[in-house]
mmCIF file of C-alpha atoms and ligand atoms in Angstrom:
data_model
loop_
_atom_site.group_PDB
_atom_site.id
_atom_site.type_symbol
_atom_site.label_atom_id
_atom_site.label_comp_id
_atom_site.label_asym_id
_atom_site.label_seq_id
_atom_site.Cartn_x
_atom_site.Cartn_y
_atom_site.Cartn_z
ATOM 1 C CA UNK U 1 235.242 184.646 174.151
ATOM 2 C CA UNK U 2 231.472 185.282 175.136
ATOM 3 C CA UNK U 3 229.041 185.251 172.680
ATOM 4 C CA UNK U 4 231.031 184.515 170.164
ATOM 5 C CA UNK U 5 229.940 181.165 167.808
ATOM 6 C CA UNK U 6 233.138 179.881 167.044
ATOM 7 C CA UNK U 7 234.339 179.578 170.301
ATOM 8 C CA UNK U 8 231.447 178.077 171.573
ATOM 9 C CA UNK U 9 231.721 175.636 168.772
ATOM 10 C CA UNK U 10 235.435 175.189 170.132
ATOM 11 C CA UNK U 11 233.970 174.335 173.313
ATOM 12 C CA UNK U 12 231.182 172.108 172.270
ATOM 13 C CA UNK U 13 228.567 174.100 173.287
ATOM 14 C CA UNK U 14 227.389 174.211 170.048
ATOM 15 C CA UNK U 15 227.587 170.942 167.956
ATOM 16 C CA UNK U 16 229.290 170.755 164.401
ATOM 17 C CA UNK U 17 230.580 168.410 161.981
ATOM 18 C CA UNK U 18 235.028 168.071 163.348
ATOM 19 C CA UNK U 19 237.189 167.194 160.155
ATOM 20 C CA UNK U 20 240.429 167.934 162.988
ATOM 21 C CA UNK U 21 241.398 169.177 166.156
ATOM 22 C CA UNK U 22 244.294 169.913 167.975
ATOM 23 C CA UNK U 23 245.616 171.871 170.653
ATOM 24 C CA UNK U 24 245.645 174.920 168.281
ATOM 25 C CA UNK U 25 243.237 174.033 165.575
ATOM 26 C CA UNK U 26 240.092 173.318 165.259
ATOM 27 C CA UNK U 27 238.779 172.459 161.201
ATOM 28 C CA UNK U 28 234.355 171.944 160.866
ATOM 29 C CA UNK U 29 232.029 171.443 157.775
ATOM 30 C CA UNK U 30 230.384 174.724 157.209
ATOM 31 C CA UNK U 31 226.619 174.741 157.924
ATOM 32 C CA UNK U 32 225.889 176.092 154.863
ATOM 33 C CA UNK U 33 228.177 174.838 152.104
ATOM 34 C CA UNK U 34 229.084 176.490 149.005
ATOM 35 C CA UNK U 35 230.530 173.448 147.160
ATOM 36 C CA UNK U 36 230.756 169.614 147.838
ATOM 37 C CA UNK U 37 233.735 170.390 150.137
ATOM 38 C CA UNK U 38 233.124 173.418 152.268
ATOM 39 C CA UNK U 39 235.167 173.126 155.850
ATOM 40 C CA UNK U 40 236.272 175.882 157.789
ATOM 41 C CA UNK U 41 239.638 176.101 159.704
ATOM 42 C CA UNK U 42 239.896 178.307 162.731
ATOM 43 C CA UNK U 43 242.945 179.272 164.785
ATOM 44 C CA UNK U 44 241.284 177.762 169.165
ATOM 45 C CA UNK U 45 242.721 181.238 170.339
ATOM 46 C CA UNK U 46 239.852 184.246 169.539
ATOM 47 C CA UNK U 47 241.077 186.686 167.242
ATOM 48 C CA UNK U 48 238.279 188.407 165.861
ATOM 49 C CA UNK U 49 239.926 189.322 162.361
ATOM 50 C CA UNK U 50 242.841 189.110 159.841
ATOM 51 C CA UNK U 51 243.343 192.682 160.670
ATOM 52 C CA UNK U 52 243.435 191.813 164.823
ATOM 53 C CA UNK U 53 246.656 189.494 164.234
ATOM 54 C CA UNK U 54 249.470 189.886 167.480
ATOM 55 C CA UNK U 55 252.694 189.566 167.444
ATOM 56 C CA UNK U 56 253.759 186.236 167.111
ATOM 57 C CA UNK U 57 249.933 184.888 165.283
ATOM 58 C CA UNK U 58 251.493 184.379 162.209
ATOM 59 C CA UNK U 59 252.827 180.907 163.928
ATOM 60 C CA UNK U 60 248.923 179.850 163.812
ATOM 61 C CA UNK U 61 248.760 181.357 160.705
ATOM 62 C CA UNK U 62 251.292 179.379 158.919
ATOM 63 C CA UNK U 63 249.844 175.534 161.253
ATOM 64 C CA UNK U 64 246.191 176.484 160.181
ATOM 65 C CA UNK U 65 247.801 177.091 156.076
ATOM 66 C CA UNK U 66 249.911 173.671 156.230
ATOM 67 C CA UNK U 67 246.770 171.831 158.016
ATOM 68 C CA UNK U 68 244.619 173.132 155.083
ATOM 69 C CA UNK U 69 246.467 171.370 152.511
ATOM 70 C CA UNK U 70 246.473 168.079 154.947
ATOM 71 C CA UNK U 71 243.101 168.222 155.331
ATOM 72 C CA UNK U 72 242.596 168.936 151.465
ATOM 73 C CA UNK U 73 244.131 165.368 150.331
ATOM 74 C CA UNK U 74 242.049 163.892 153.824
ATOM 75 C CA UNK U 75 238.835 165.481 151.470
ATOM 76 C CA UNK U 76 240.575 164.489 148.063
ATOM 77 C CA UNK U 77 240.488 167.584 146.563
ATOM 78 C CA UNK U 78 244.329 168.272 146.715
ATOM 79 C CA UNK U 79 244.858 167.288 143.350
ATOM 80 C CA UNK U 80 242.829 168.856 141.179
ATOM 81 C CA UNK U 81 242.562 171.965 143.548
ATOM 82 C CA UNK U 82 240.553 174.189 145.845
ATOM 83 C CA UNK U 83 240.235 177.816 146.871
ATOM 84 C CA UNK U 84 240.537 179.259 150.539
ATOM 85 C CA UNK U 85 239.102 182.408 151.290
ATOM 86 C CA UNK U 86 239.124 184.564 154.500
ATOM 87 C CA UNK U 87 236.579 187.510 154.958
ATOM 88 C CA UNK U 88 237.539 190.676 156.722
ATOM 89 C CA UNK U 89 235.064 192.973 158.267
ATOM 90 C CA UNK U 90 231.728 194.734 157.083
ATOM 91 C CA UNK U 91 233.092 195.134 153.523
ATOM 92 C CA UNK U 92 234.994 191.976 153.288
ATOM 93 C CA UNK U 93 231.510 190.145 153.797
ATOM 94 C CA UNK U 94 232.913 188.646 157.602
ATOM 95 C CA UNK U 95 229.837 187.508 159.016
ATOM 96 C CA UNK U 96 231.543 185.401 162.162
ATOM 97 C CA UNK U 97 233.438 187.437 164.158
ATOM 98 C CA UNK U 98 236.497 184.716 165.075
ATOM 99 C CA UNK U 99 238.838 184.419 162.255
ATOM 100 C CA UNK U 100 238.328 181.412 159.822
ATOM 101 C CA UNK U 101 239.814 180.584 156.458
ATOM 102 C CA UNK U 102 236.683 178.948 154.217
ATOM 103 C CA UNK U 103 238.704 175.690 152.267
ATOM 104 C CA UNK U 104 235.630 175.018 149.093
ATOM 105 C CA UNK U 105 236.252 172.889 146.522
ATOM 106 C CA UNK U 106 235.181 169.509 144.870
ATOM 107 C CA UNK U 107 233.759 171.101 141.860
ATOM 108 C CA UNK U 108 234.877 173.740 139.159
ATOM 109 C CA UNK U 109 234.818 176.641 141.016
ATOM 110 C CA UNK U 110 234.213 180.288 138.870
ATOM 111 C CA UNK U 111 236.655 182.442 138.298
ATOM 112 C CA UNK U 112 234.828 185.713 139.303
ATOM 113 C CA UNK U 113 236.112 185.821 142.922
ATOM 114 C CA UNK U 114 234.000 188.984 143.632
ATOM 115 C CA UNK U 115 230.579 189.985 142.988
HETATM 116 P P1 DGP T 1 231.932 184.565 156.895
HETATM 117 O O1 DGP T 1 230.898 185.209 156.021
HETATM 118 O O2 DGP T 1 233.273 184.523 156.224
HETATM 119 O O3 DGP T 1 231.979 185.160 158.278
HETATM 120 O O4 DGP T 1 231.508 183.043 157.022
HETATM 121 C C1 DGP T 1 230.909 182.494 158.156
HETATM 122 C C2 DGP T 1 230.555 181.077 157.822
HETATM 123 O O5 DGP T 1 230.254 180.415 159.028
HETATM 124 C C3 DGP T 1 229.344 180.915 156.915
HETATM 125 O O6 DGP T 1 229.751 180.282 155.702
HETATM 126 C C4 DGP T 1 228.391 180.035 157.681
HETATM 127 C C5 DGP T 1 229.239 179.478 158.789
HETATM 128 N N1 DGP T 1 228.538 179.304 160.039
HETATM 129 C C6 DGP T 1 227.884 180.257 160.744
HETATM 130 N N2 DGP T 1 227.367 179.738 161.870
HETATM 131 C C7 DGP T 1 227.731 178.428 161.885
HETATM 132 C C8 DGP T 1 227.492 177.364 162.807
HETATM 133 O O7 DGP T 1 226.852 177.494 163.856
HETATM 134 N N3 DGP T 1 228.006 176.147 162.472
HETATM 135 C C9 DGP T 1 228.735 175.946 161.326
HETATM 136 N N4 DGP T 1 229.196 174.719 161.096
HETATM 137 N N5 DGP T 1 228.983 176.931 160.449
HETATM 138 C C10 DGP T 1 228.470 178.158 160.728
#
């Protein structure tokens, strides 16, 4: 998709820190991490939103929520725990407009999940 960050990230246009990639999946440190472990994990094909899902995305959906936990014991935070978050539009604080689910963790993280 033109113009859009996460895509061109996908296609190396842009550079970033790969924790995995497949065929499907692509899983990069955020640039600007919340926590000691702050990787995003992105579905390859566009979708702009949770709310944009087609039929059939919640295949991707289920790979990118089984990958997570891999990639949580590949960061060593499986254990003691983590907290994955996916913002949805203007209100939902989305900022990139390709869907991504935020994995954050390697600390005590608060309980107030909204401000
Ligand atoms: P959200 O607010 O949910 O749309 O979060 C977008 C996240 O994407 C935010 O935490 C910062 C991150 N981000 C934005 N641009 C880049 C980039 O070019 N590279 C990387 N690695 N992360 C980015």
């Amino acid at each position: 998709m033109d113009n859009c960050i996460f895509c061109k990230i996908i296609n190396k246009e842009i550079p970033s820190t790969i924790v995995f990639e497949d065929d499907e999946i692509l899983a990069f440190r955020d640039i600007n991490p919340v926590a000691p472990v702050h990787v995003l994990v992105i579905p390859k094909k566009h979708i702009s939103k949770l709310t944009e899902l087609e039929e059939n995305d919640e295949v991707i959906i289920g790979k990118i929520y089984k990958k997570i936990n891999e990639i949580a014991k590949t960061e060593k935070i499986f254990e003691k725990g983590f907290r994955v978050i996916v913002n949805c539009g203007e209100d939902g604080g989305q900022e990139v407009g390709h869907l991504h689910f935020h994995l954050i963790g390697g600390k005590k993280l608060g309980t107030k999940i909204c401000q």
